[in-house]
Coordinates of C-alpha atoms and ligand atoms in Angstrom, one line a residue:
A5 CA -0.2 0.3 0.3
S6 CA 1.3 3.5 -0.5
G7 CA 3.1 5.5 2.6
A8 CA 4.4 1.7 4.1
R9 CA 7.9 1.5 5.4
V10 CA 9.2 -2.0 4.0
P11 CA 12.6 -3.7 5.3
A12 CA 13.8 -4.9 1.8
L13 CA 12.3 -4.0 -1.9
V14 CA 13.2 -5.8 -4.3
I15 CA 12.8 -4.2 -8.5
G16 CA 12.5 -6.8 -10.5
T17 CA 11.4 -10.9 -9.9
G18 CA 14.4 -12.8 -12.5
Y19 CA 17.6 -13.8 -11.1
G20 CA 19.0 -11.3 -9.0
G21 CA 15.7 -10.7 -7.8
S22 CA 15.3 -13.8 -6.3
V23 CA 17.9 -15.1 -4.9
A24 CA 17.9 -12.1 -2.7
A25 CA 14.4 -12.3 -1.6
L26 CA 14.8 -15.9 -0.5
R27 CA 18.3 -15.4 1.5
L28 CA 17.0 -12.1 3.0
A29 CA 14.1 -13.8 4.3
Q30 CA 15.5 -16.3 5.3
A31 CA 17.7 -13.7 7.1
G32 CA 14.2 -13.0 8.8
V33 CA 13.7 -9.8 6.7
D34 CA 10.3 -9.3 5.2
V35 CA 10.6 -8.6 1.6
H36 CA 8.7 -6.8 -1.1
M37 CA 8.9 -7.8 -4.6
I38 CA 8.1 -5.1 -7.1
E39 CA 7.5 -7.0 -10.7
M40 CA 6.5 -5.3 -13.7
G41 CA 4.8 -8.3 -15.7
M42 CA 1.8 -9.6 -15.7
A43 CA 2.0 -12.6 -12.3
W44 CA 1.3 -16.3 -15.3
D45 CA -0.5 -17.4 -12.5
T46 CA -4.0 -17.4 -13.6
P47 CA -5.1 -19.7 -16.7
G48 CA -6.7 -18.1 -19.6
P49 CA -10.2 -18.9 -21.6
D50 CA -8.0 -21.7 -23.0
G51 CA -7.7 -23.1 -20.7
K52 CA -3.3 -22.2 -21.0
I53 CA -1.4 -20.0 -18.9
F54 CA 0.9 -19.4 -21.9
C55 CA 0.3 -18.7 -25.3
S56 CA 2.4 -21.4 -28.1
T57 CA 5.1 -19.8 -30.3
L58 CA 3.3 -21.1 -33.7
E59 CA -0.1 -19.1 -32.2
P60 CA 1.1 -16.8 -30.3
D61 CA -1.4 -14.3 -29.3
H62 CA -2.4 -11.6 -26.6
R63 CA -0.3 -13.2 -24.0
S64 CA 2.6 -12.8 -26.4
Y65 CA 4.1 -9.8 -26.1
W66 CA 4.9 -6.9 -23.3
L67 CA 3.0 -4.1 -25.5
R68 CA 3.6 -4.5 -29.1
T69 CA 0.5 -4.6 -31.2
R70 CA 2.5 -6.8 -33.9
T71 CA 4.5 -9.7 -32.7
K72 CA 8.6 -9.2 -33.6
A73 CA 9.6 -12.6 -33.7
P74 CA 13.2 -13.5 -33.2
L75 CA 13.4 -15.8 -36.1
N76 CA 11.5 -13.8 -38.6
Y77 CA 11.1 -15.3 -41.6
F78 CA 10.9 -19.0 -43.1
L79 CA 11.4 -19.3 -46.9
G80 CA 11.5 -16.0 -47.4
F81 CA 8.7 -15.3 -45.7
P82 CA 7.6 -12.5 -43.1
I83 CA 5.9 -14.9 -40.2
D84 CA 5.2 -11.8 -38.0
R85 CA 1.4 -11.1 -37.0
N86 CA -1.0 -8.4 -35.9
I87 CA -1.9 -8.9 -31.9
S88 CA -3.7 -6.8 -29.4
R89 CA -1.8 -4.5 -27.3
Y90 CA -0.8 -5.9 -23.7
T91 CA 1.3 -6.4 -21.2
G92 CA 2.7 -9.8 -22.3
I93 CA 5.2 -11.4 -21.4
L94 CA 7.9 -11.5 -24.1
D95 CA 9.6 -7.7 -24.4
A96 CA 11.2 -7.1 -27.1
E97 CA 13.1 -3.9 -26.6
D98 CA 13.9 -1.9 -30.1
F99 CA 17.9 0.1 -29.2
S100 CA 19.1 1.5 -32.4
G101 CA 21.2 -1.2 -33.6
I102 CA 20.3 -4.2 -31.9
T103 CA 16.6 -5.3 -30.3
V104 CA 16.9 -6.9 -26.4
Y105 CA 14.1 -9.7 -26.1
Q106 CA 14.2 -9.7 -22.2
G107 CA 11.0 -11.6 -20.0
R108 CA 8.1 -9.8 -18.1
G109 CA 7.0 -11.3 -15.5
V110 CA 6.8 -13.0 -11.8
G111 CA 10.3 -15.0 -12.8
G112 CA 11.8 -12.8 -15.3
G113 CA 13.7 -14.4 -17.4
S114 CA 12.4 -17.4 -16.3
L115 CA 10.0 -17.3 -18.3
V116 CA 10.5 -17.1 -21.6
N117 CA 14.4 -18.3 -21.8
G118 CA 15.2 -21.5 -22.8
G119 CA 16.4 -22.8 -19.4
M120 CA 19.7 -23.9 -20.9
A121 CA 21.7 -23.9 -17.7
V122 CA 25.3 -24.1 -18.7
T123 CA 28.3 -23.2 -15.7
P124 CA 31.1 -21.0 -17.4
K125 CA 34.2 -23.7 -17.8
R126 CA 37.2 -22.3 -15.1
E127 CA 39.9 -21.7 -17.3
N128 CA 37.2 -19.1 -18.9
F129 CA 35.8 -17.7 -15.8
A130 CA 38.5 -14.9 -15.0
A131 CA 37.6 -12.7 -17.8
V132 CA 33.7 -12.9 -17.6
L133 CA 34.2 -11.4 -13.7
P134 CA 37.8 -10.7 -12.9
S135 CA 37.1 -9.3 -9.7
V136 CA 35.7 -12.3 -8.4
N137 CA 37.6 -15.3 -6.5
A138 CA 36.6 -18.6 -9.1
D139 CA 37.4 -20.5 -6.2
E140 CA 35.1 -19.2 -3.9
M141 CA 32.2 -19.8 -7.3
Y142 CA 33.3 -23.0 -8.1
N143 CA 33.5 -24.2 -5.2
V144 CA 30.8 -23.1 -3.4
Y145 CA 28.6 -20.8 -5.6
Y146 CA 28.3 -22.6 -8.7
P147 CA 27.0 -25.3 -6.9
R148 CA 24.3 -23.4 -4.5
A149 CA 23.2 -21.9 -8.0
N150 CA 22.7 -25.2 -10.4
A151 CA 21.7 -27.3 -7.1
G152 CA 19.0 -23.9 -6.3
L153 CA 18.0 -23.7 -10.2
G154 CA 17.3 -27.1 -10.3
V155 CA 19.9 -28.3 -13.0
G156 CA 19.7 -31.4 -14.8
T157 CA 21.6 -33.3 -18.0
I158 CA 19.4 -35.3 -20.6
D159 CA 20.3 -39.0 -20.4
P160 CA 22.5 -40.3 -22.7
A161 CA 21.2 -43.2 -23.7
W162 CA 17.9 -41.3 -24.3
F163 CA 19.2 -38.9 -26.2
D164 CA 20.7 -41.4 -28.5
S165 CA 16.9 -43.1 -29.5
T166 CA 14.3 -40.4 -29.1
P167 CA 13.2 -38.7 -32.1
C168 CA 13.0 -35.6 -30.6
Y169 CA 16.4 -34.2 -30.3
Q170 CA 17.2 -36.3 -34.0
Y171 CA 17.9 -32.5 -35.0
S172 CA 20.1 -32.3 -31.8
R173 CA 21.7 -36.0 -33.6
V174 CA 22.2 -34.3 -37.0
G175 CA 24.5 -31.7 -35.1
R176 CA 26.6 -33.8 -32.9
K177 CA 27.3 -35.6 -36.9
H178 CA 28.2 -32.6 -38.2
A179 CA 30.2 -31.4 -35.4
Q180 CA 32.0 -34.3 -35.0
R181 CA 33.1 -35.0 -38.7
S182 CA 35.0 -31.7 -38.5
G183 CA 37.0 -32.0 -35.7
F184 CA 35.0 -30.1 -33.3
P185 CA 33.9 -30.7 -29.8
F186 CA 30.5 -31.8 -28.5
V187 CA 28.6 -31.3 -25.4
F188 CA 25.9 -32.2 -23.7
V189 CA 24.1 -28.4 -22.5
P190 CA 22.6 -28.6 -18.9
D191 CA 19.3 -27.6 -18.5
V192 CA 16.4 -27.0 -16.3
Y193 CA 13.3 -28.2 -17.8
D194 CA 12.5 -31.6 -15.3
W195 CA 13.8 -33.7 -18.2
D196 CA 11.7 -37.5 -16.9
Y197 CA 9.1 -35.1 -17.6
M198 CA 10.3 -34.4 -20.9
K199 CA 10.1 -38.6 -21.5
Q200 CA 6.8 -38.5 -20.1
E201 CA 5.6 -36.1 -22.8
A202 CA 7.4 -37.7 -25.2
A203 CA 5.5 -41.6 -24.2
G204 CA 2.0 -39.3 -24.4
T205 CA 1.7 -39.6 -20.5
A206 CA 2.1 -36.3 -19.8
P207 CA 0.1 -33.4 -21.4
K208 CA 3.0 -31.2 -23.8
S209 CA 5.2 -28.7 -23.3
A210 CA 8.7 -28.9 -25.0
L211 CA 7.1 -31.2 -27.8
A212 CA 4.4 -28.8 -27.8
G213 CA 6.5 -26.8 -29.8
E214 CA 5.6 -24.1 -26.4
I215 CA 9.3 -21.6 -25.9
L216 CA 10.0 -17.8 -25.8
Y217 CA 5.9 -16.9 -24.5
G218 CA 6.0 -19.5 -21.4
N219 CA 6.3 -23.3 -21.3
N220 CA 2.5 -24.5 -19.8
H221 CA 4.7 -27.9 -18.5
G222 CA 8.2 -29.7 -17.6
K223 CA 10.0 -26.1 -17.6
K224 CA 11.5 -25.5 -13.4
S225 CA 11.0 -21.3 -13.6
L226 CA 12.1 -19.0 -10.4
Q227 CA 8.0 -18.8 -10.0
K228 CA 8.3 -23.1 -8.7
T229 CA 12.5 -23.1 -7.9
Y230 CA 13.9 -19.6 -6.0
I231 CA 10.1 -17.9 -5.8
A232 CA 8.3 -21.5 -4.6
Q233 CA 10.9 -21.1 -1.6
A234 CA 10.9 -17.8 -1.0
R235 CA 7.4 -17.8 -0.6
A236 CA 7.2 -20.6 1.7
T237 CA 9.2 -18.8 4.5
G238 CA 5.6 -16.0 4.4
K239 CA 7.9 -13.3 4.5
V240 CA 8.2 -12.1 0.8
T241 CA 5.2 -10.1 -1.4
I242 CA 4.8 -9.6 -4.5
S243 CA 3.1 -6.8 -6.2
P244 CA 3.1 -8.1 -10.5
L245 CA 1.9 -5.3 -12.6
H246 CA 4.3 -2.9 -10.3
K247 CA 6.6 -0.8 -12.2
V248 CA 9.4 1.1 -10.2
T249 CA 10.1 4.5 -12.2
S250 CA 12.4 6.4 -9.1
V251 CA 14.1 6.1 -6.0
A252 CA 15.8 8.5 -4.1
P253 CA 17.5 8.7 0.0
A254 CA 14.0 9.6 1.8
A255 CA 13.7 12.6 4.5
G256 CA 13.7 10.0 7.7
G257 CA 16.4 8.4 6.4
G258 CA 16.0 5.4 3.9
Y259 CA 14.4 5.7 -0.1
T260 CA 11.8 6.9 -0.7
V261 CA 9.6 4.7 -4.2
V262 CA 7.9 5.8 -6.8
I263 CA 5.9 2.8 -7.9
D264 CA 4.1 3.4 -10.8
Q265 CA 0.5 0.2 -11.2
L266 CA -0.1 -0.2 -14.4
N267 CA -3.2 -2.1 -16.2
T268 CA -3.4 -4.4 -18.9
N269 CA -2.8 -1.4 -21.2
G270 CA 0.4 -0.8 -20.2
D271 CA -1.2 2.7 -18.8
T272 CA -1.0 4.0 -15.5
A273 CA -3.5 2.9 -13.2
A274 CA -1.8 5.2 -9.6
T275 CA 1.2 5.6 -8.9
K276 CA 2.6 4.2 -5.1
T277 CA 5.2 5.6 -2.6
V278 CA 7.0 3.3 -0.1
I279 CA 9.5 4.1 2.2
A280 CA 12.4 1.2 2.0
D281 CA 15.2 0.9 4.0
R282 CA 17.2 -1.3 1.6
V283 CA 16.6 -1.2 -1.9
F284 CA 17.8 -4.0 -4.7
F285 CA 18.0 -3.4 -8.6
A286 CA 16.7 -6.1 -10.1
A287 CA 15.0 -4.9 -13.0
G288 CA 18.2 -6.8 -15.6
S289 CA 21.2 -5.4 -17.3
V290 CA 18.6 -2.8 -19.4
G291 CA 15.8 -2.8 -16.3
T292 CA 18.6 -1.5 -13.3
S293 CA 20.8 0.0 -16.1
K294 CA 18.5 3.1 -17.3
L295 CA 16.8 2.4 -14.0
L296 CA 20.1 4.1 -12.3
V297 CA 20.8 6.0 -15.4
K298 CA 18.3 8.4 -15.0
L299 CA 18.2 8.6 -11.1
K300 CA 21.9 10.2 -12.2
A301 CA 21.5 12.4 -14.1
T302 CA 17.8 13.9 -13.2
G303 CA 19.2 14.7 -9.7
A304 CA 17.6 11.6 -7.8
L305 CA 20.6 9.6 -7.3
P306 CA 23.2 12.5 -9.0
H307 CA 25.9 10.6 -6.0
L308 CA 26.3 7.7 -9.0
N309 CA 29.4 7.4 -9.5
D310 CA 30.7 7.6 -13.6
E311 CA 31.1 4.4 -14.5
V312 CA 26.6 4.0 -14.9
G313 CA 25.8 2.9 -17.8
K314 CA 28.7 1.6 -19.4
G315 CA 30.3 -1.5 -20.4
W316 CA 27.2 -3.0 -21.4
G317 CA 27.4 -6.2 -23.7
D318 CA 25.1 -8.9 -25.5
N319 CA 27.6 -12.1 -24.5
G320 CA 28.2 -12.3 -28.6
N321 CA 24.9 -13.9 -29.5
V322 CA 24.1 -14.6 -33.8
M323 CA 22.3 -16.5 -34.9
C324 CA 22.0 -18.9 -37.9
G325 CA 20.9 -21.5 -39.8
R326 CA 22.4 -24.4 -42.3
A327 CA 19.9 -26.8 -45.4
N328 CA 21.0 -29.8 -44.8
H329 CA 21.2 -32.7 -47.9
L330 CA 17.4 -34.5 -48.5
W331 CA 19.3 -37.6 -47.1
D332 CA 20.2 -35.7 -43.3
P333 CA 16.6 -34.9 -42.4
T334 CA 16.9 -32.8 -38.9
G335 CA 13.5 -34.5 -37.5
K336 CA 9.8 -33.1 -37.8
L337 CA 8.7 -33.5 -34.2
Q338 CA 11.5 -31.3 -32.2
S339 CA 12.1 -30.9 -28.4
T340 CA 12.2 -26.7 -28.3
I341 CA 14.9 -27.2 -25.6
P342 CA 18.2 -27.5 -26.0
C343 CA 20.7 -29.6 -25.1
S344 CA 24.1 -30.1 -26.6
G345 CA 26.5 -27.3 -28.2
I346 CA 29.8 -27.1 -30.2
D347 CA 32.7 -25.8 -28.0
N348 CA 34.7 -23.3 -30.5
W349 CA 35.2 -20.8 -27.9
A350 CA 39.0 -21.7 -26.9
A351 CA 40.1 -22.0 -30.9
G352 CA 37.9 -19.6 -32.2
G353 CA 35.6 -17.5 -30.0
A354 CA 32.5 -19.4 -30.1
F355 CA 30.1 -21.7 -28.3
A356 CA 26.9 -23.2 -30.7
E357 CA 23.8 -24.6 -29.4
V358 CA 22.2 -26.0 -30.9
A359 CA 19.0 -25.1 -31.3
P360 CA 15.0 -26.4 -32.7
L361 CA 13.1 -24.8 -35.6
P362 CA 10.1 -26.5 -34.3
T363 CA 7.7 -25.9 -37.1
G364 CA 6.3 -29.2 -36.9
I365 CA 7.5 -29.4 -40.5
E366 CA 10.6 -31.4 -42.1
T367 CA 12.8 -28.6 -42.5
Y368 CA 15.8 -30.6 -43.2
A369 CA 17.6 -27.0 -41.5
S370 CA 20.5 -26.9 -38.6
F371 CA 19.0 -23.9 -36.8
Y372 CA 21.8 -22.2 -34.0
L373 CA 22.5 -19.8 -31.7
S374 CA 26.1 -18.8 -31.3
I375 CA 27.7 -16.8 -28.0
T376 CA 31.0 -15.6 -29.0
K377 CA 34.1 -13.8 -27.5
N378 CA 32.7 -9.7 -28.6
P379 CA 34.8 -7.6 -27.5
H380 CA 33.0 -4.6 -28.1
R381 CA 30.9 -3.0 -24.9
A382 CA 28.2 0.0 -25.2
Q383 CA 27.2 2.6 -22.9
F384 CA 23.5 3.3 -21.4
S385 CA 22.8 7.0 -21.2
W386 CA 20.1 9.9 -20.5
N387 CA 18.5 11.8 -23.9
A388 CA 16.6 14.5 -21.5
A389 CA 14.9 15.7 -25.1
T390 CA 12.9 12.1 -25.1
G391 CA 12.9 11.1 -21.7
Q392 CA 14.6 8.0 -22.5
V393 CA 17.4 5.7 -22.1
D394 CA 19.6 5.6 -24.9
L395 CA 21.5 3.1 -25.8
N396 CA 24.5 3.0 -28.2
W397 CA 25.3 -0.2 -29.1
Q398 CA 25.8 0.0 -33.1
T399 CA 24.3 -3.4 -35.8
A400 CA 27.9 -3.3 -37.5
W401 CA 29.1 -4.2 -34.0
K402 CA 27.9 -7.7 -35.0
Q403 CA 30.8 -8.2 -37.4
P404 CA 33.2 -10.1 -34.6
S405 CA 30.6 -12.6 -33.6
I406 CA 29.8 -14.1 -36.9
D407 CA 33.4 -14.4 -37.8
M408 CA 33.1 -16.0 -35.0
A409 CA 30.5 -18.1 -35.4
K410 CA 31.9 -19.2 -39.1
S411 CA 35.1 -20.6 -37.4
I412 CA 32.3 -23.7 -36.5
F413 CA 29.7 -23.3 -39.1
D414 CA 32.1 -22.8 -42.2
K415 CA 34.7 -25.6 -41.9
I416 CA 30.9 -27.6 -41.5
N417 CA 29.6 -26.6 -44.7
A418 CA 33.0 -26.6 -46.3
K419 CA 33.4 -30.4 -45.2
E420 CA 29.6 -31.3 -45.3
G421 CA 28.9 -29.8 -49.0
T422 CA 26.8 -27.8 -48.1
I423 CA 25.3 -23.9 -47.4
Y424 CA 23.7 -22.0 -44.6
R425 CA 20.0 -20.6 -45.1
T426 CA 19.2 -17.4 -46.8
D427 CA 15.5 -17.3 -45.7
L428 CA 15.3 -17.3 -41.7
F429 CA 16.1 -13.3 -40.7
G430 CA 14.9 -12.0 -44.1
V431 CA 15.3 -11.8 -47.7
Y432 CA 18.0 -13.3 -48.4
K433 CA 19.4 -13.1 -44.7
I434 CA 22.4 -15.6 -43.3
W435 CA 22.2 -13.8 -40.1
G436 CA 20.4 -13.2 -37.2
D437 CA 22.4 -10.1 -36.1
H438 CA 19.8 -8.1 -35.4
L439 CA 19.4 -8.7 -30.8
T440 CA 20.7 -10.7 -28.4
Y441 CA 18.6 -12.9 -25.8
H442 CA 21.5 -11.7 -23.2
P443 CA 21.8 -8.3 -22.6
L444 CA 25.1 -8.2 -20.0
G445 CA 26.3 -5.3 -17.7
G446 CA 25.9 -1.7 -17.4
A447 CA 25.9 -1.7 -13.9
V448 CA 29.7 -3.4 -13.4
L449 CA 30.7 -5.3 -10.3
N450 CA 34.0 -3.2 -9.0
K451 CA 33.1 -0.1 -10.8
A452 CA 29.1 0.9 -11.0
T453 CA 29.3 -1.0 -7.8
D454 CA 32.6 -2.4 -5.0
N455 CA 32.8 -6.1 -5.6
Y456 CA 30.1 -7.0 -4.0
G457 CA 27.4 -4.8 -6.0
R458 CA 26.4 -2.5 -3.0
L459 CA 26.4 1.3 -4.7
T460 CA 28.4 2.6 -2.1
A461 CA 27.4 6.5 -2.3
Y462 CA 23.9 5.3 -1.5
P463 CA 24.0 2.8 1.9
G464 CA 21.4 0.6 1.9
L465 CA 21.5 0.8 -2.3
Y466 CA 22.7 -2.6 -4.4
V467 CA 22.8 -3.6 -7.6
I468 CA 21.9 -7.6 -7.8
D469 CA 21.2 -8.9 -11.5
G470 CA 22.8 -9.0 -15.2
S471 CA 24.4 -5.8 -14.9
L472 CA 26.9 -6.4 -12.5
I473 CA 28.2 -8.5 -15.9
P474 CA 30.8 -7.2 -17.6
G475 CA 29.8 -8.4 -20.8
N476 CA 30.0 -11.9 -21.4
T477 CA 29.6 -14.7 -19.6
S478 CA 31.3 -17.4 -22.8
V479 CA 27.9 -19.3 -22.8
N480 CA 24.5 -18.5 -21.2
P481 CA 24.1 -16.3 -18.2
F482 CA 21.6 -16.9 -15.7
V483 CA 23.3 -19.6 -13.9
T484 CA 27.0 -16.9 -13.6
I485 CA 24.2 -14.3 -12.9
T486 CA 22.1 -16.4 -10.2
A487 CA 25.8 -17.7 -8.7
L488 CA 27.3 -14.1 -8.9
A489 CA 23.2 -12.7 -6.5
E490 CA 23.7 -16.1 -4.5
R491 CA 28.0 -14.9 -3.5
N492 CA 26.5 -11.4 -3.0
I493 CA 23.5 -11.3 -0.5
E494 CA 25.9 -14.1 1.3
K495 CA 28.4 -11.1 1.9
I496 CA 25.5 -8.0 2.5
I497 CA 23.6 -10.6 4.6
A498 CA 26.5 -11.3 6.8
T499 CA 28.1 -7.7 7.1
D500 CA 25.4 -4.8 6.1
L501 CA 21.9 -6.2 8.4
Ligands
LIG21 P1 15.9 -10.8 -15.3 O1 15.0 -10.2 -16.9 O2 15.4 -12.2 -15.5 O3 14.6 -9.9 -14.3 C1 14.4 -8.4 -14.7 C2 12.8 -8.4 -14.3 O4 12.8 -6.8 -13.9 C3 12.2 -8.8 -14.7 O5 11.1 -9.9 -14.6 C4 11.2 -7.8 -15.6 O6 9.7 -7.2 -16.0 C5 11.5 -6.4 -14.7 N1 11.3 -4.9 -14.1 C6 11.8 -4.3 -15.2 N2 12.0 -3.2 -14.9 C7 11.4 -3.0 -14.0 C8 11.4 -2.0 -13.2 N3 11.4 -1.0 -13.5 N4 10.2 -2.7 -12.2 C9 9.6 -3.7 -11.7 N5 10.1 -4.7 -12.8 C10 11.1 -4.3 -13.3 N6 19.8 -17.6 -20.6 C11 20.6 -18.4 -19.7 O7 20.9 -19.5 -18.9 N7 19.7 -19.5 -20.5 C12 19.2 -19.6 -21.7 O8 18.5 -20.8 -22.7 C13 18.3 -18.6 -22.2 N8 17.7 -18.0 -22.9 C14 16.6 -17.3 -23.5 C15 16.0 -17.2 -24.3 C16 14.8 -15.7 -24.4 C17 14.0 -16.1 -25.5 C18 15.5 -15.2 -23.4 C19 14.7 -13.3 -23.5 C20 16.4 -15.0 -22.8 C21 16.9 -16.3 -22.3 N9 18.5 -16.6 -21.3 C22 18.9 -18.1 -21.3 C23 18.9 -15.1 -20.8 C24 18.5 -14.6 -19.7 O9 16.1 -15.2 -19.5 C25 18.9 -13.8 -18.8 O10 19.9 -13.1 -18.9 C26 17.8 -13.5 -17.0 O11 16.8 -13.7 -17.4 C27 19.1 -12.4 -16.8 O12 18.3 -12.1 -14.8 P2 18.4 -11.5 -14.6 O13 18.2 -11.5 -13.1 O14 20.0 -10.3 -14.9 O15 16.8 -10.3 -14.8

């Protein structure tokens, strides 16, 4: 309620926010979580909470009147369609030069993502988080994060036999014939449940093409893990459809937090003010960066340091498809949950996931999302003329990512006598270089904050999400975001409370 005073307010309910809420609650602190997206706990008229990927409706996108599918063409035809404007689950947020996809709702990115739960190789960690003790991370916090998230790996025997991973087996064969290491990628999807889907004994989600707009079954999103545990403490409340717009020091101590209550059109229905003793920014790399840059520039938090807004990267995301020969079908039933990758990080700067194309028809295509060692970093800045926060990323900055991905796929194409698909991202366009799923940075650890996420100019303000990570994790990011949050909140609880 407006005017309330809370000991700890968490902005956002993704990985960082959920870890903070659970651990604070277990330490006896009452926590209030503010989430701009919906609760996603109530079925729609079709009996399902989430809409399907092939039949997107109003639930699919955050305040758009037309879908903006990451893979936006098929056989040269655009596949986007009109939808009614609604506070849907996937935000395709446009900045100059890049579209940043993010989850909106209680659970943040865990609602929409592929659940790939990858711990970086130890030898790459120093480049990921240079100021963090690797021993502590690999001995304590990565294991804690993997346990809390419910990470598991596919049964290799089932992998070898199930039709729904034929596309991955083709990916393995092609990778190995070109001499690349093929690796299984862990995931938070319930692998036993997926076997039941395949056997026809449970309602289908991964095997019904569900991804991007939510999974109705099988995926252990944060709602089923950290957030469920946090709620069970009885000390955590969550306000969905509430968006934080300001945080500023309060006269009597603590911070005044201004919050817009939204309706499902995205309009402000009410504005509330709460006083919080401590505020945890967990709005995601983009959300936290936008808030901090605005609050610094507009005088609410003028003493934030000059690193705020800097060090943003796209985790080197780039997508592409390959056209296989007719004797190499990838299968018309494809699990939406990727389970494998090609590791050419050390030699070529690319880690490529073998991704599904769950169209329900045989496509003879292999599809990949590559994570690459892209060196470019962008900066968020306040635009007083528009009253918005801009990001200065340039589309041309994806070229190093394309070159690194080519270190894998040019070789495979040469070996297999195959070519790139040119019909998936436009008319004659090979590379999906217009987007990222993995925004990272903007409030970098040990630069914008101290080495535990404290915004030291303002005691009681913390950053605890992907904005702490300086732009690249060498693999998919959420396990690292979770593990870093576990490390930081443990320190904060031990020393600041
Ligand atoms: P996260 O974005 O999860 O949460 C932030 C929350 O804050 C959101 O719920 C948002 O609505 C809310 N918020 C923002 N501003 C606010 C405000 N002002 N007031 C109130 N609330 C606000 N990663 C991975 O490791 N494996 C994978 O397989 C994938 N796959 C994937 C697919 C797709 C389609 C996407 C979009 C992303 C992925 N990712 C992924 C990335 C992963 O989901 C992402 O890195 C994490 O969700 C980031 O976690 P954070 O805690 O930083 O923020």
